Tab-separated table of C-alpha atoms in Angstrom:
chain	number	residue	atom	x	y	z
B	222	MET	CA	0.000	0.000	0.000
B	223	ARG	CA	2.788	2.434	0.877
B	224	GLN	CA	4.496	1.685	-2.426
B	225	VAL	CA	1.280	2.331	-4.373
B	226	VAL	CA	0.721	5.640	-2.574
B	227	ALA	CA	4.343	6.681	-3.088
B	228	GLU	CA	4.376	5.842	-6.786
B	229	GLU	CA	0.823	6.670	-7.871
B	230	GLY	CA	-0.653	8.826	-5.114
B	231	ALA	CA	-3.395	8.147	-2.589
B	232	MET	CA	-6.131	8.297	-5.244
B	233	ALA	CA	-4.713	5.118	-6.782
B	234	LEU	CA	-6.235	3.225	-3.870
B	235	THR	CA	-9.712	4.186	-5.103
B	236	THR	CA	-9.150	2.888	-8.647
B	237	GLY	CA	-12.048	0.631	-9.595
B	238	LEU	CA	-14.032	1.628	-6.501
B	239	GLY	CA	-17.082	2.714	-8.485
B	240	ALA	CA	-17.345	-0.576	-10.360
B	241	THR	CA	-16.716	-2.547	-7.161
B	242	ALA	CA	-19.354	-0.731	-5.110
B	243	PHE	CA	-21.983	-0.779	-7.837
B	244	GLY	CA	-21.189	-4.389	-8.783
B	245	TYR	CA	-21.587	-5.766	-5.290
B	246	PHE	CA	-24.697	-3.660	-4.656
B	247	VAL	CA	-26.306	-5.188	-7.736
B	248	GLN	CA	-25.097	-8.659	-6.795
B	249	GLY	CA	-26.440	-8.326	-3.246
B	250	TRP	CA	-29.798	-7.074	-4.494
B	251	PHE	CA	-30.274	-10.073	-6.794
B	252	LYS	CA	-28.774	-12.522	-4.297
B	253	PHE	CA	-30.845	-11.678	-1.229
B	254	GLY	CA	-33.966	-10.845	-3.194
B	255	GLY	CA	-33.518	-13.938	-5.339
B	256	VAL	CA	-33.221	-16.286	-2.367
B	257	GLU	CA	-36.472	-14.902	-0.950
B	258	PHE	CA	-38.180	-15.269	-4.343
B	259	PHE	CA	-37.064	-18.866	-4.892
B	260	LYS	CA	-37.939	-19.889	-1.309
B	261	ILE	CA	-41.474	-18.571	-1.710
B	262	LYS	CA	-41.894	-20.239	-5.112
B	263	ALA	CA	-40.631	-23.551	-3.682
B	264	VAL	CA	-43.176	-23.434	-0.856
B	265	GLU	CA	-45.961	-22.580	-3.284
B	266	SER	CA	-44.950	-25.542	-5.432
B	267	LEU	CA	-44.315	-28.120	-2.685
B	268	GLY	CA	-46.741	-27.043	0.022
B	269	GLU	CA	-45.858	-26.017	3.574
B	270	GLU	CA	-45.318	-29.478	5.045
B	271	LYS	CA	-43.067	-30.806	2.298
B	272	ALA	CA	-41.180	-27.502	2.169
B	273	TRP	CA	-40.627	-27.612	5.949
B	274	ASN	CA	-39.230	-31.143	5.692
B	275	ASN	CA	-36.918	-30.133	2.855
B	276	LYS	CA	-36.026	-26.585	3.877
B	277	THR	CA	-32.247	-27.155	3.823
B	278	GLY	CA	-32.451	-28.372	0.236
B	279	ILE	CA	-34.627	-25.384	-0.644
B	280	TYR	CA	-32.117	-22.997	0.941
B	281	LEU	CA	-29.293	-24.602	-1.044
B	282	GLY	CA	-31.189	-24.576	-4.343
B	283	ALA	CA	-32.530	-21.044	-3.867
B	284	ALA	CA	-29.078	-19.733	-2.962
B	285	ALA	CA	-27.419	-21.425	-5.955
B	286	ALA	CA	-30.015	-20.097	-8.408
B	287	ALA	CA	-29.958	-16.582	-6.944
B	288	GLU	CA	-26.148	-16.451	-6.934
B	289	PHE	CA	-25.967	-17.595	-10.551
B	290	ILE	CA	-28.313	-14.785	-11.625
B	291	ALA	CA	-26.473	-12.270	-9.432
B	292	ASP	CA	-23.127	-13.246	-10.961
B	293	VAL	CA	-24.475	-12.731	-14.482
B	294	PHE	CA	-24.828	-9.062	-13.501
B	295	LEU	CA	-21.671	-8.911	-11.357
B	296	CYS	CA	-19.231	-10.392	-13.881
B	297	PRO	CA	-19.186	-7.482	-16.379
B	298	LEU	CA	-18.678	-5.006	-13.545
B	299	GLU	CA	-15.863	-7.135	-12.122
B	300	ALA	CA	-14.257	-7.266	-15.573
B	301	VAL	CA	-14.287	-3.460	-15.818
B	302	ARG	CA	-12.936	-3.174	-12.266
B	303	ILE	CA	-10.045	-5.570	-12.900
B	304	ARG	CA	-9.155	-3.861	-16.187
B	305	SER	CA	-9.238	-0.390	-14.601
B	306	VAL	CA	-7.071	-1.523	-11.667
B	307	SER	CA	-4.509	-3.269	-13.879
B	308	ASP	CA	-4.488	-0.331	-16.329
B	309	PRO	CA	-5.460	2.954	-14.608
B	310	GLU	CA	-5.310	4.774	-17.951
B	311	PHE	CA	-7.860	2.438	-19.517
B	312	CYS	CA	-11.000	4.384	-18.620
B	313	ASP	CA	-12.351	7.447	-16.829
B	314	GLY	CA	-15.170	5.679	-15.040
B	315	LEU	CA	-17.614	2.784	-15.090
B	316	ALA	CA	-19.613	3.853	-18.152
B	317	ASP	CA	-16.466	4.700	-20.130
B	318	GLY	CA	-14.952	1.359	-19.178
B	319	PHE	CA	-18.023	-0.533	-20.416
B	320	VAL	CA	-17.931	1.172	-23.794
B	321	LYS	CA	-14.187	0.608	-24.272
B	322	MET	CA	-14.298	-3.048	-23.214
B	323	LEU	CA	-17.256	-3.722	-25.482
B	324	LYS	CA	-15.418	-2.217	-28.462
B	325	ALA	CA	-12.151	-3.986	-27.666
B	326	ASP	CA	-13.294	-7.445	-26.567
B	327	GLY	CA	-16.996	-7.756	-27.372
B	328	ILE	CA	-19.550	-9.259	-24.990
B	329	GLY	CA	-17.280	-12.236	-24.317
B	330	GLY	CA	-14.715	-9.973	-22.706
B	331	PHE	CA	-17.131	-9.229	-19.881
B	332	TYR	CA	-17.519	-12.932	-19.058
B	333	SER	CA	-13.991	-14.311	-19.332
B	334	GLY	CA	-13.943	-14.767	-15.534
B	335	PHE	CA	-17.502	-16.076	-15.218
B	336	LEU	CA	-16.677	-19.723	-14.413
B	337	PRO	CA	-14.102	-18.907	-11.693
B	338	ILE	CA	-16.595	-16.522	-10.079
B	339	LEU	CA	-19.294	-19.208	-10.110
B	340	ALA	CA	-16.878	-21.794	-8.678
B	341	LYS	CA	-16.093	-19.485	-5.789
B	342	GLN	CA	-19.400	-17.742	-5.146
B	343	ILE	CA	-22.024	-20.494	-5.511
B	344	PRO	CA	-20.671	-22.861	-2.789
B	345	TYR	CA	-20.027	-19.827	-0.566
B	346	THR	CA	-23.577	-18.509	-0.976
B	347	MET	CA	-25.184	-21.931	-0.570
B	348	ALA	CA	-23.370	-22.412	2.731
B	349	LYS	CA	-24.131	-18.872	3.879
B	350	PHE	CA	-27.886	-19.042	3.450
B	351	ALA	CA	-28.347	-22.667	4.528
B	352	VAL	CA	-26.348	-22.188	7.736
B	353	GLN	CA	-27.954	-18.812	8.476
B	354	GLY	CA	-31.423	-20.313	8.093
B	355	ALA	CA	-30.599	-23.256	10.346
B	356	ALA	CA	-28.922	-21.015	12.940
B	357	ALA	CA	-31.845	-18.581	12.983
B	358	ASP	CA	-34.326	-21.459	13.414
B	359	SER	CA	-32.278	-22.773	16.341
B	360	ILE	CA	-32.183	-19.346	17.991
B	361	TYR	CA	-35.955	-18.888	17.667
B	362	ALA	CA	-36.516	-22.448	18.967
B	363	SER	CA	-34.346	-21.741	22.015
B	364	MET	CA	-36.491	-18.661	22.688
B	365	GLY	CA	-39.692	-20.628	22.237
B	366	LYS	CA	-40.903	-17.982	19.785
B	367	THR	CA	-41.577	-17.590	16.086
B	368	PRO	CA	-40.343	-14.563	14.099
B	369	ALA	CA	-43.895	-13.183	14.074
B	370	GLU	CA	-44.033	-13.249	17.887
B	371	VAL	CA	-41.001	-11.049	18.541
B	372	SER	CA	-40.165	-7.415	17.785
B	373	ASP	CA	-38.476	-6.177	14.633
B	374	GLY	CA	-35.411	-5.346	16.700
B	375	THR	CA	-35.211	-8.904	18.014
B	376	ASN	CA	-35.526	-10.296	14.502
B	377	VAL	CA	-32.653	-8.083	13.354
B	378	GLY	CA	-30.626	-9.275	16.352
B	379	VAL	CA	-31.291	-12.897	15.387
B	380	SER	CA	-30.210	-12.096	11.816
B	381	LEU	CA	-26.972	-10.547	13.096
B	382	GLY	CA	-26.155	-13.505	15.358
B	383	SER	CA	-27.029	-16.165	12.809
B	384	GLY	CA	-25.205	-14.113	10.168
B	385	VAL	CA	-21.937	-14.338	12.107
B	386	ILE	CA	-22.300	-18.124	12.344
B	387	ALA	CA	-23.171	-18.364	8.643
B	388	GLY	CA	-20.277	-16.132	7.626
B	389	VAL	CA	-17.735	-18.222	9.517
B	390	ALA	CA	-19.122	-21.455	8.039
B	391	ALA	CA	-19.156	-20.014	4.519
B	392	ALA	CA	-15.604	-18.689	4.941
B	393	ILE	CA	-14.333	-22.134	5.996
B	394	ILE	CA	-16.105	-23.916	3.120
B	395	SER	CA	-15.054	-21.451	0.421
B	396	HIS	CA	-11.512	-20.768	1.672
B	397	PRO	CA	-9.692	-23.410	-0.415
B	398	ALA	CA	-11.353	-22.191	-3.640
B	399	ASP	CA	-10.716	-18.560	-2.718
B	400	THR	CA	-7.035	-19.318	-2.085
B	401	LEU	CA	-6.697	-21.107	-5.419
B	402	LEU	CA	-8.408	-18.340	-7.354
B	403	SER	CA	-6.257	-15.671	-5.722
B	404	LYS	CA	-3.097	-17.554	-6.716
B	405	ILE	CA	-4.189	-18.388	-10.269
B	406	ASN	CA	-4.203	-14.692	-11.138
B	407	LYS	CA	-0.467	-14.399	-10.448
B	408	LYS	CA	1.727	-14.568	-13.537
B	409	GLY	CA	3.099	-18.043	-14.152
B	410	ALA	CA	1.157	-19.646	-11.293
B	411	GLY	CA	0.487	-23.338	-11.928
B	412	GLY	CA	2.568	-23.469	-15.086
B	413	ASP	CA	1.081	-23.725	-18.555
B	414	GLY	CA	-2.054	-25.409	-19.827
B	415	PRO	CA	-5.809	-25.185	-19.166
B	416	MET	CA	-7.073	-23.497	-16.015
B	417	MET	CA	-8.091	-26.773	-14.329
B	418	THR	CA	-4.572	-28.168	-14.851
B	419	ARG	CA	-3.020	-25.023	-13.425
B	420	LEU	CA	-5.373	-25.110	-10.427
B	421	ALA	CA	-4.450	-28.748	-9.779
B	422	ASN	CA	-0.747	-27.872	-9.942
B	423	ILE	CA	-1.183	-25.004	-7.471
B	424	ALA	CA	-3.137	-27.256	-5.102
B	425	LYS	CA	-0.297	-29.814	-5.159
B	426	GLU	CA	2.319	-27.117	-4.575
B	427	VAL	CA	0.479	-25.487	-1.682
B	428	GLY	CA	-0.725	-28.709	-0.038
B	429	PHE	CA	-4.206	-29.534	1.207
B	430	VAL	CA	-3.694	-28.418	4.826
B	431	ASN	CA	-2.202	-25.056	3.849
B	432	LEU	CA	-4.900	-24.571	1.248
B	433	CYS	CA	-7.558	-24.937	3.946
B	434	THR	CA	-5.877	-23.134	6.836
B	435	VAL	CA	-3.457	-20.375	5.735
B	436	GLY	CA	-5.194	-17.032	6.174
B	437	LEU	CA	-8.379	-18.684	7.432
B	438	LEU	CA	-8.697	-16.865	10.768
B	439	PRO	CA	-8.699	-13.284	9.402
B	440	ARG	CA	-11.034	-14.449	6.615
B	441	CYS	CA	-13.466	-15.863	9.198
B	442	VAL	CA	-13.405	-12.584	11.141
B	443	MET	CA	-13.911	-10.506	8.003
B	444	ILE	CA	-16.600	-12.682	6.388
B	445	GLY	CA	-18.403	-13.309	9.681
B	446	THR	CA	-18.674	-9.586	10.353
B	447	LEU	CA	-19.587	-8.766	6.759
B	448	THR	CA	-22.260	-11.469	6.560
B	449	ALA	CA	-23.848	-10.399	9.831
B	450	GLY	CA	-24.007	-6.852	8.490
B	451	GLN	CA	-25.564	-8.033	5.219
B	452	PHE	CA	-28.373	-9.930	6.933
B	453	GLY	CA	-28.922	-7.124	9.433
B	454	ILE	CA	-29.149	-4.501	6.664
B	455	PHE	CA	-31.464	-6.714	4.588
B	456	ASP	CA	-33.888	-7.154	7.510
B	457	THR	CA	-33.734	-3.442	8.343
B	458	VAL	CA	-34.471	-2.445	4.740
B	459	MET	CA	-37.325	-4.971	4.553
B	460	ASN	CA	-38.833	-3.548	7.740
B	461	ALA	CA	-38.446	0.026	6.477
B	462	LEU	CA	-40.310	-0.920	3.292
B	463	GLY	CA	-43.098	-2.543	5.268
B	464	ALA	CA	-42.170	-6.004	3.992
B	465	SER	CA	-41.355	-9.100	5.998
B	466	LYS	CA	-38.724	-11.753	5.408
B	467	PHE	CA	-40.062	-15.189	4.496
B	468	HIS	CA	-39.692	-17.854	7.188
B	469	PHE	CA	-40.480	-21.542	6.834
B	470	HIS	CA	-43.446	-22.652	8.906
B	471	ASN	CA	-44.001	-26.043	10.496
B	472	PRO	CA	-47.659	-26.949	9.815
B	473	ALA	CA	-47.665	-29.197	12.914
B	474	ASP	CA	-47.404	-26.108	15.124
B	475	SER	CA	-50.821	-24.987	13.918
B	476	HIS	CA	-52.561	-28.081	15.275
């Protein structure tokens, strides 16, 4: 960081910030909104009892589908961000970057990193939402209450607590893939050949234990905090809009 500031000035640290912020806002909107949408559609299709008995599978499927859609929108923004960071003279902003990349590389240029993003993000998101849902259910069960029986503030608190648990779990599950993808971008990493061959070479070089553990603790702290914030903000926004988050319901409790 000091070297970047010394050579390029403090403003160099903000290169690509616009694309990053907008990209992850769009991704979050489709991800969280998409999971809610697919959960509701699954319950409508299966019925409450069958959905309750298969809620983990529904969480996993809803999260995978929502993340895929979200990444379709994120990938072009990530491509512009990476290009603007690697070549600060490339564009003057997000819109300018889009136009220049489209002219230079066509639509395919926006999606050259699509598969690596999917490989990293889909397992991460599946774990995040499935664990958060299970953790939230356990917290409500320990209170002997349903989400409808507690205050909005309590529901946000449950989202924050379960979000920390979900973030740590998701960080652990996705850490090996995240480590591989961070190394594959370094010049010469993994030797020559197709990406899967290079990834396999890097995995052998690093070793399974190191792949799973090096840098894991700070990642757990960062992702746990970030995920808690995401779920807390989502619930707060839903409450402000007069909407309520969908929760699975056990039909047996009604009898």
